Amino acid sequence: MNFIHPESLSFWTLIVFVCLLLLLRAFAWKPILKALKEREDSINHALEAADEAKKEMANLKADNEKLLTEARQEREAILKEAREIKERLISQAKEEAHAEGLKIISQAKATIEGEKKMAIAEMKEQIASLSLDITKKVLTKELASEVRQEKLVEDLLNEITIK
């Protein structure tokens, strides 16, 4: 076998290929595999980080929904309490106004009754005074003569009975 002839070129090609393969394996294959492994690890790490971020976003979304629900419930509770306070204050104000109205009516009735009694007493006094004045004038006119005076005294004495 002659190694220089073209028939033997395949042999040399094979030898060169094997040498090249050994050289590549020794010097290039490991760094290439290492770079590929690092790239794969980097991609896996990025995917894990993305999954973790996705899970965290889902948790945050759930937490936000929970907080939003709690805030709505708290708002409803506050509004309900405010409505109850409003109703209680309105009811209390109505009761106080009703009680105050009854008190004012009672005071007005008492005042009216007192003024009525005073007016009646004053009218009685005026009537008594007028009656006395009228009686005085009538008696003065009737008893102007002595004969009439004696007759009145006798009539009064006859009317009086001793018991």
XYZ file of N, CA and C in Angstrom:
489
model
N 0.814 -1.152 0.000
C 0.000 0.000 0.000
C 0.881 1.246 0.000
N 0.624 2.012 -0.914
C 1.399 3.214 -1.059
C 0.556 4.357 -0.508
N 1.129 5.084 0.387
C 0.351 6.116 1.089
C 0.289 7.433 0.323
N 0.966 7.508 -0.761
C 0.980 8.736 -1.514
C -0.010 8.663 -2.672
N -0.384 7.555 -3.074
C -1.283 7.419 -4.217
C -2.675 7.887 -3.846
N -3.382 8.231 -4.889
C -4.716 8.718 -4.635
C -5.604 7.689 -3.978
N -5.356 6.428 -4.121
C -6.183 5.418 -3.477
C -6.033 5.490 -1.969
N -4.881 5.915 -1.570
C -4.637 5.963 -0.139
C -5.079 7.290 0.477
N -5.625 8.154 -0.301
C -6.105 9.425 0.237
C -7.224 9.203 1.248
N -8.031 8.235 1.029
C -9.070 7.968 1.999
C -8.468 7.574 3.330
N -7.359 6.849 3.293
C -6.688 6.489 4.537
C -6.224 7.751 5.242
N -5.574 8.645 4.495
C -5.071 9.868 5.108
C -6.233 10.765 5.550
N -7.259 10.739 4.802
C -8.418 11.519 5.199
C -8.958 10.991 6.516
N -8.978 9.674 6.617
C -9.440 9.050 7.855
C -8.511 9.398 9.003
N -7.227 9.354 8.775
C -6.243 9.670 9.814
C -6.402 11.129 10.219
N -6.514 12.013 9.245
C -6.651 13.429 9.550
C -7.968 13.669 10.308
N -8.990 12.960 9.858
C -10.287 13.115 10.530
C -10.214 12.663 11.979
N -9.580 11.528 12.221
C -9.447 11.014 13.590
C -8.598 11.971 14.412
N -7.502 12.464 13.831
C -6.644 13.406 14.573
C -7.413 14.689 14.882
N -8.116 15.136 13.851
C -8.907 16.342 14.058
C -9.974 16.113 15.123
N -10.570 14.936 15.072
C -11.580 14.592 16.069
C -10.973 14.551 17.461
N -9.779 13.973 17.589
C -9.102 13.916 18.893
C -8.717 15.321 19.362
N -8.223 16.130 18.437
C -7.860 17.494 18.809
C -9.101 18.296 19.218
N -10.140 18.129 18.415
C -11.376 18.834 18.763
C -11.912 18.355 20.102
N -11.805 17.035 20.307
C -12.293 16.491 21.577
C -11.479 17.025 22.736
N -10.214 17.112 22.567
C -9.336 17.549 23.636
C -9.460 19.051 23.891
N -9.514 19.827 22.825
C -9.453 21.269 23.018
C -10.778 22.004 22.779
N -11.593 21.567 21.880
C -12.788 22.326 21.532
C -14.071 21.682 22.058
N -14.094 20.377 22.077
C -15.331 19.683 22.449
C -15.759 20.027 23.872
N -14.835 19.962 24.817
C -15.169 20.258 26.215
C -15.640 21.701 26.389
N -14.955 22.700 25.843
C -15.461 24.066 25.990
C -16.819 24.264 25.309
N -16.999 23.613 24.122
C -18.289 23.740 23.437
C -19.382 23.100 24.276
N -19.121 21.887 24.773
C -20.107 21.214 25.625
C -20.354 22.003 26.908
N -19.249 22.560 27.442
C -19.387 23.366 28.653
C -20.248 24.597 28.369
N -20.012 25.258 27.238
C -20.801 26.440 26.871
C -22.257 26.055 26.641
N -22.473 24.905 25.962
C -23.837 24.430 25.744
C -24.521 24.109 27.072
N -23.760 23.460 27.970
C -24.318 23.119 29.292
C -24.663 24.391 30.066
N -23.749 25.376 30.033
C -24.020 26.649 30.709
C -25.243 27.336 30.110
N -25.328 27.288 28.786
C -26.477 27.901 28.111
C -27.768 27.178 28.503
N -27.697 25.840 28.537
C -28.866 25.044 28.935
C -29.256 25.354 30.380
N -28.237 25.419 31.263
C -28.508 25.755 32.666
C -29.102 27.162 32.787
N -28.559 28.091 31.993
C -29.064 29.461 32.016
C -30.519 29.504 31.555
N -30.817 28.767 30.484
C -32.192 28.722 29.981
C -33.107 28.069 31.010
N -32.643 26.946 31.604
C -33.451 26.275 32.637
C -33.681 27.192 33.836
N -32.614 27.896 34.226
C -32.739 28.826 35.349
C -33.734 29.946 35.005
N -33.650 30.456 33.780
C -34.576 31.507 33.350
C -36.006 30.976 33.320
N -36.191 29.726 32.848
C -37.527 29.125 32.832
C -38.058 28.930 34.249
N -37.169 28.470 35.145
C -37.581 28.304 36.547
C -37.942 29.653 37.161
N -37.129 30.669 36.862
C -37.418 32.011 37.381
C -38.739 32.525 36.809
N -38.980 32.241 35.525
C -40.243 32.666 34.915
C -41.414 31.935 35.562
N -41.252 30.616 35.797
C -42.307 29.860 36.481
C -42.529 30.396 37.887
N -41.434 30.682 38.571
C -41.530 31.226 39.934
C -42.229 32.586 39.910
N -41.854 33.415 38.941
C -42.494 34.731 38.814
C -43.973 34.575 38.479
N -44.271 33.592 37.625
C -45.669 33.344 37.266
C -46.461 32.909 38.494
N -45.869 31.999 39.293
C -46.532 31.562 40.530
C -46.700 32.736 41.487
N -45.646 33.548 41.600
C -45.705 34.703 42.494
C -46.763 35.699 42.018
N -46.844 35.906 40.711
C -47.874 36.796 40.167
C -49.266 36.239 40.447
N -49.416 34.907 40.310
C -50.713 34.291 40.611
C -51.046 34.483 42.088
N -50.038 34.287 42.958
C -50.256 34.496 44.398
C -50.602 35.952 44.687
N -49.874 36.869 44.045
C -50.158 38.292 44.251
C -51.549 38.641 43.745
N -51.921 38.049 42.608
C -53.256 38.309 42.081
C -54.311 37.782 43.047
N -54.082 36.574 43.580
C -55.022 36.010 44.557
C -55.074 36.888 45.807
N -53.893 37.341 46.258
C -53.854 38.224 47.432
C -54.585 39.535 47.144
N -54.368 40.074 45.947
C -55.058 41.317 45.573
C -56.561 41.114 45.541
N -57.002 39.992 44.978
C -58.437 39.694 44.951
C -58.980 39.562 46.371
N -58.201 38.882 47.218
C -58.617 38.707 48.609
C -58.711 40.064 49.307
N -57.677 40.903 49.116
C -57.685 42.236 49.725
C -58.835 43.076 49.180
N -59.084 42.957 47.878
C -60.183 43.701 47.270
C -61.520 43.240 47.837
N -61.673 41.929 47.994
C -62.904 41.388 48.578
C -63.060 41.860 50.018
N -61.970 41.807 50.780
C -62.019 42.270 52.170
C -62.348 43.761 52.227
N -61.752 44.540 51.321
C -62.027 45.983 51.300
C -63.493 46.239 50.965
N -64.027 45.469 50.018
C -65.448 45.632 49.682
C -66.325 45.263 50.869
N -65.974 44.162 51.544
C -66.755 43.754 52.714
C -66.667 44.808 53.806
N -65.474 45.334 54.020
C -65.300 46.371 55.044
C -66.089 47.624 54.672
N -66.057 47.980 53.381
C -66.823 49.135 52.919
C -68.314 48.917 53.157
N -68.796 47.718 52.836
C -70.208 47.402 53.052
C -70.550 47.457 54.541
N -69.638 46.930 55.376
C -69.879 46.964 56.824
C -69.928 48.407 57.321
N -69.008 49.241 56.825
C -68.984 50.646 57.242
C -70.250 51.353 56.776
N -70.660 51.086 55.529
C -71.890 51.709 55.023
C -73.105 51.232 55.803
N -73.134 49.937 56.138
C -74.253 49.402 56.915
C -74.294 50.061 58.289
N -73.116 50.167 58.912
C -73.047 50.804 60.230
C -73.470 52.271 60.143
N -73.038 52.950 59.072
C -73.425 54.358 58.894
C -74.935 54.483 58.713
N -75.533 53.543 57.940
C -76.989 53.579 57.770
C -77.684 53.334 59.103
N -77.164 52.376 59.888
C -77.769 52.094 61.193
C -77.657 53.304 62.112
N -76.491 53.941 62.109
C -76.302 55.137 62.939
C -77.253 56.237 62.478
N -77.374 56.406 61.152
C -78.282 57.423 60.609
C -79.715 57.144 61.049
N -80.146 55.879 60.908
C -81.511 55.518 61.299
C -81.719 55.745 62.798
N -80.707 55.364 63.586
C -80.813 55.537 65.036
C -80.890 57.021 65.387
N -80.048 57.844 64.741
C -80.067 59.282 65.023
C -81.393 59.908 64.595
N -81.898 59.485 63.432
C -83.192 60.015 62.975
C -84.289 59.609 63.939
N -84.274 58.336 64.342
C -85.287 57.848 65.281
C -85.188 58.589 66.609
N -83.959 58.751 67.081
C -83.746 59.457 68.348
C -84.210 60.912 68.225
N -83.891 61.554 67.094
C -84.314 62.945 66.898
C -85.836 63.039 66.846
N -86.485 62.059 66.185
C -87.949 62.062 66.137
C -88.535 61.898 67.532
N -87.948 60.958 68.305
C -88.439 60.743 69.672
C -88.253 61.993 70.516
N -87.065 62.610 70.395
C -86.811 63.831 71.164
C -87.751 64.952 70.726
N -87.969 65.072 69.417
C -88.879 66.110 68.916
C -90.300 65.843 69.395
N -90.707 64.565 69.383
C -92.048 64.220 69.857
C -92.179 64.535 71.348
N -91.151 64.131 72.128
C -91.181 64.406 73.567
C -91.184 65.914 73.819
N -90.357 66.649 73.066
C -90.307 68.103 73.226
C -91.646 68.719 72.837
N -92.257 68.190 71.761
C -93.575 68.681 71.351
C -94.616 68.439 72.421
N -94.604 67.224 73.001
C -95.545 66.926 74.086
C -95.303 67.830 75.285
N -94.024 68.080 75.575
C -93.686 68.952 76.700
C -94.192 70.368 76.436
N -93.972 70.855 75.216
C -94.432 72.209 74.870
C -95.949 72.280 74.925
N -96.612 71.233 74.399
C -98.085 71.204 74.444
C -98.569 71.185 75.885
N -97.911 70.374 76.721
C -98.290 70.295 78.136
C -98.096 71.642 78.822
N -96.946 72.278 78.548
C -96.696 73.590 79.133
C -97.715 74.608 78.630
N -98.033 74.533 77.342
C -99.016 75.469 76.785
C -100.377 75.249 77.421
N -100.766 73.970 77.604
C -102.049 73.680 78.252
C -102.060 74.211 79.677
N -100.947 73.985 80.395
C -100.869 74.473 81.771
C -100.940 76.000 81.796
N -100.225 76.644 80.877
C -100.256 78.106 80.804
C -101.660 78.594 80.476
N -102.281 77.929 79.490
C -103.654 78.315 79.115
C -104.603 78.115 80.282
N -104.469 76.987 80.985
C -105.338 76.706 82.134
C -105.129 77.754 83.224
N -103.857 78.096 83.494
C -103.571 79.121 84.502
C -104.142 80.472 84.104
N -103.950 80.835 82.831
C -104.486 82.113 82.364
C -106.008 82.096 82.368
N -106.586 80.933 82.061
C -108.047 80.801 82.095
C -108.560 81.011 83.515
N -107.894 80.375 84.490
C -108.306 80.530 85.893
C -108.156 81.973 86.331
N -107.030 82.595 85.916
C -106.823 83.995 86.282
C -107.892 84.876 85.636
N -108.212 84.585 84.377
C -109.239 85.381 83.687
C -110.593 85.194 84.354
N -110.910 83.933 84.726
C -112.187 83.672 85.411
C -112.219 84.390 86.750
N -111.115 84.322 87.508
C -111.063 84.996 88.807
C -111.211 86.503 88.622
N -110.534 87.032 87.602
C -110.627 88.468 87.338
C -112.047 88.851 86.919
N -112.652 87.982 86.093
C -114.037 88.255 85.685
C -114.970 88.204 86.884
N -114.743 87.229 87.785
C -115.576 87.134 88.995
C -115.430 88.394 89.827
N -114.185 88.872 89.961
C -113.953 90.092 90.726
C -114.663 91.278 90.081
N -114.531 91.367 88.748
C -115.181 92.478 88.050
C -116.702 92.378 88.169
N -117.203 91.124 88.019
C -118.662 90.937 88.144
C -119.116 91.295 89.553
N -118.347 90.846 90.560
C -118.699 91.159 91.947
C -118.649 92.660 92.176
N -117.612 93.301 91.659
C -117.475 94.742 91.824
C -118.623 95.471 91.131
N -118.926 95.033 89.892
C -120.039 95.648 89.163
C -121.363 95.394 89.880
N -121.518 94.159 90.389
C -122.755 93.830 91.120
C -122.901 94.711 92.348
N -121.799 94.906 93.061
C -121.849 95.765 94.243
C -122.180 97.207 93.857
N -121.555 97.662 92.778
C -121.843 99.030 92.334
C -123.308 99.168 91.931
N -123.794 98.176 91.182
C -125.197 98.225 90.748
C -126.118 98.151 91.960
N -125.806 97.224 92.879
C -126.624 97.070 94.079
C -126.611 98.352 94.894
N -125.450 98.941 95.019
C -125.322 100.181 95.781
C -126.188 101.267 95.156
N -126.116 101.378 93.828
C -126.906 102.409 93.156
C -128.397 102.118 93.284
N -128.753 100.827 93.123
C -130.175 100.466 93.229
C -130.662 100.715 94.650
N -129.898 100.267 95.637
C -130.309 100.448 97.031
C -130.356 101.932 97.396
N -129.411 102.678 96.902
C -129.414 104.100 97.192
C -130.676 104.738 96.626
N -131.029 104.315 95.435
C -132.220 104.855 94.801
C -133.473 104.350 95.512
N -133.525 103.067 95.858
C -134.695 102.457 96.482
C -134.871 102.949 97.928
N -133.777 103.118 98.594
C -133.866 103.484 100.006
C -133.679 104.992 100.216
N -134.020 105.725 99.259
C -133.866 107.170 99.356
C -134.838 107.765 100.390
N -135.957 107.157 100.567
C -136.906 107.703 101.556
C -136.885 106.836 102.804
N -137.314 107.441 103.945
C -137.297 106.732 105.212
C -138.356 105.667 105.261
N -139.425 105.853 104.628
C -140.529 104.895 104.628
C -140.047 103.596 103.961
N -139.385 103.731 102.892
C -138.894 102.540 102.189
C -137.839 101.838 103.032
N -137.034 102.553 103.738
C -136.011 101.936 104.566
C -136.666 101.133 105.678
N -137.687 101.677 106.309
C -138.357 100.967 107.399
C -139.059 99.736 106.879
N -139.671 99.827 105.720
C -140.365 98.686 105.130
C -139.361 97.578 104.819
N -138.179 97.894 104.289
C -137.161 96.908 103.967
C -136.684 96.220 105.227
N -136.483 96.969 106.312
C -136.026 96.386 107.564
C -137.081 95.435 108.093
N -138.342 95.799 108.034
C -139.424 94.934 108.517
C -139.521 93.669 107.671
N -139.403 93.796 106.371
C -139.463 92.616 105.485
C -138.307 91.659 105.775
N -137.145 92.208 105.992
C -135.983 91.356 106.277
C -136.146 90.658 107.621
N -136.716 91.379 108.591
C -136.914 90.763 109.894
C -137.971 89.667 109.818
N -138.952 89.840 109.021
C -139.996 88.824 108.850
C -139.446 87.578 108.138
N -138.526 87.776 107.251
C -137.957 86.639 106.514
C -137.021 85.824 107.391
N -136.404 86.442 108.322
C -135.463 85.737 109.177
C -136.249 84.963 110.207
N -135.955 83.705 110.297
C -136.601 82.851 111.290
C -135.546 82.409 112.277
N -135.933 82.364 113.490
C -135.000 81.963 114.531
C -135.058 80.459 114.658
N -133.967 79.900 114.701
C -133.902 78.445 114.791
C -133.567 78.001 116.154
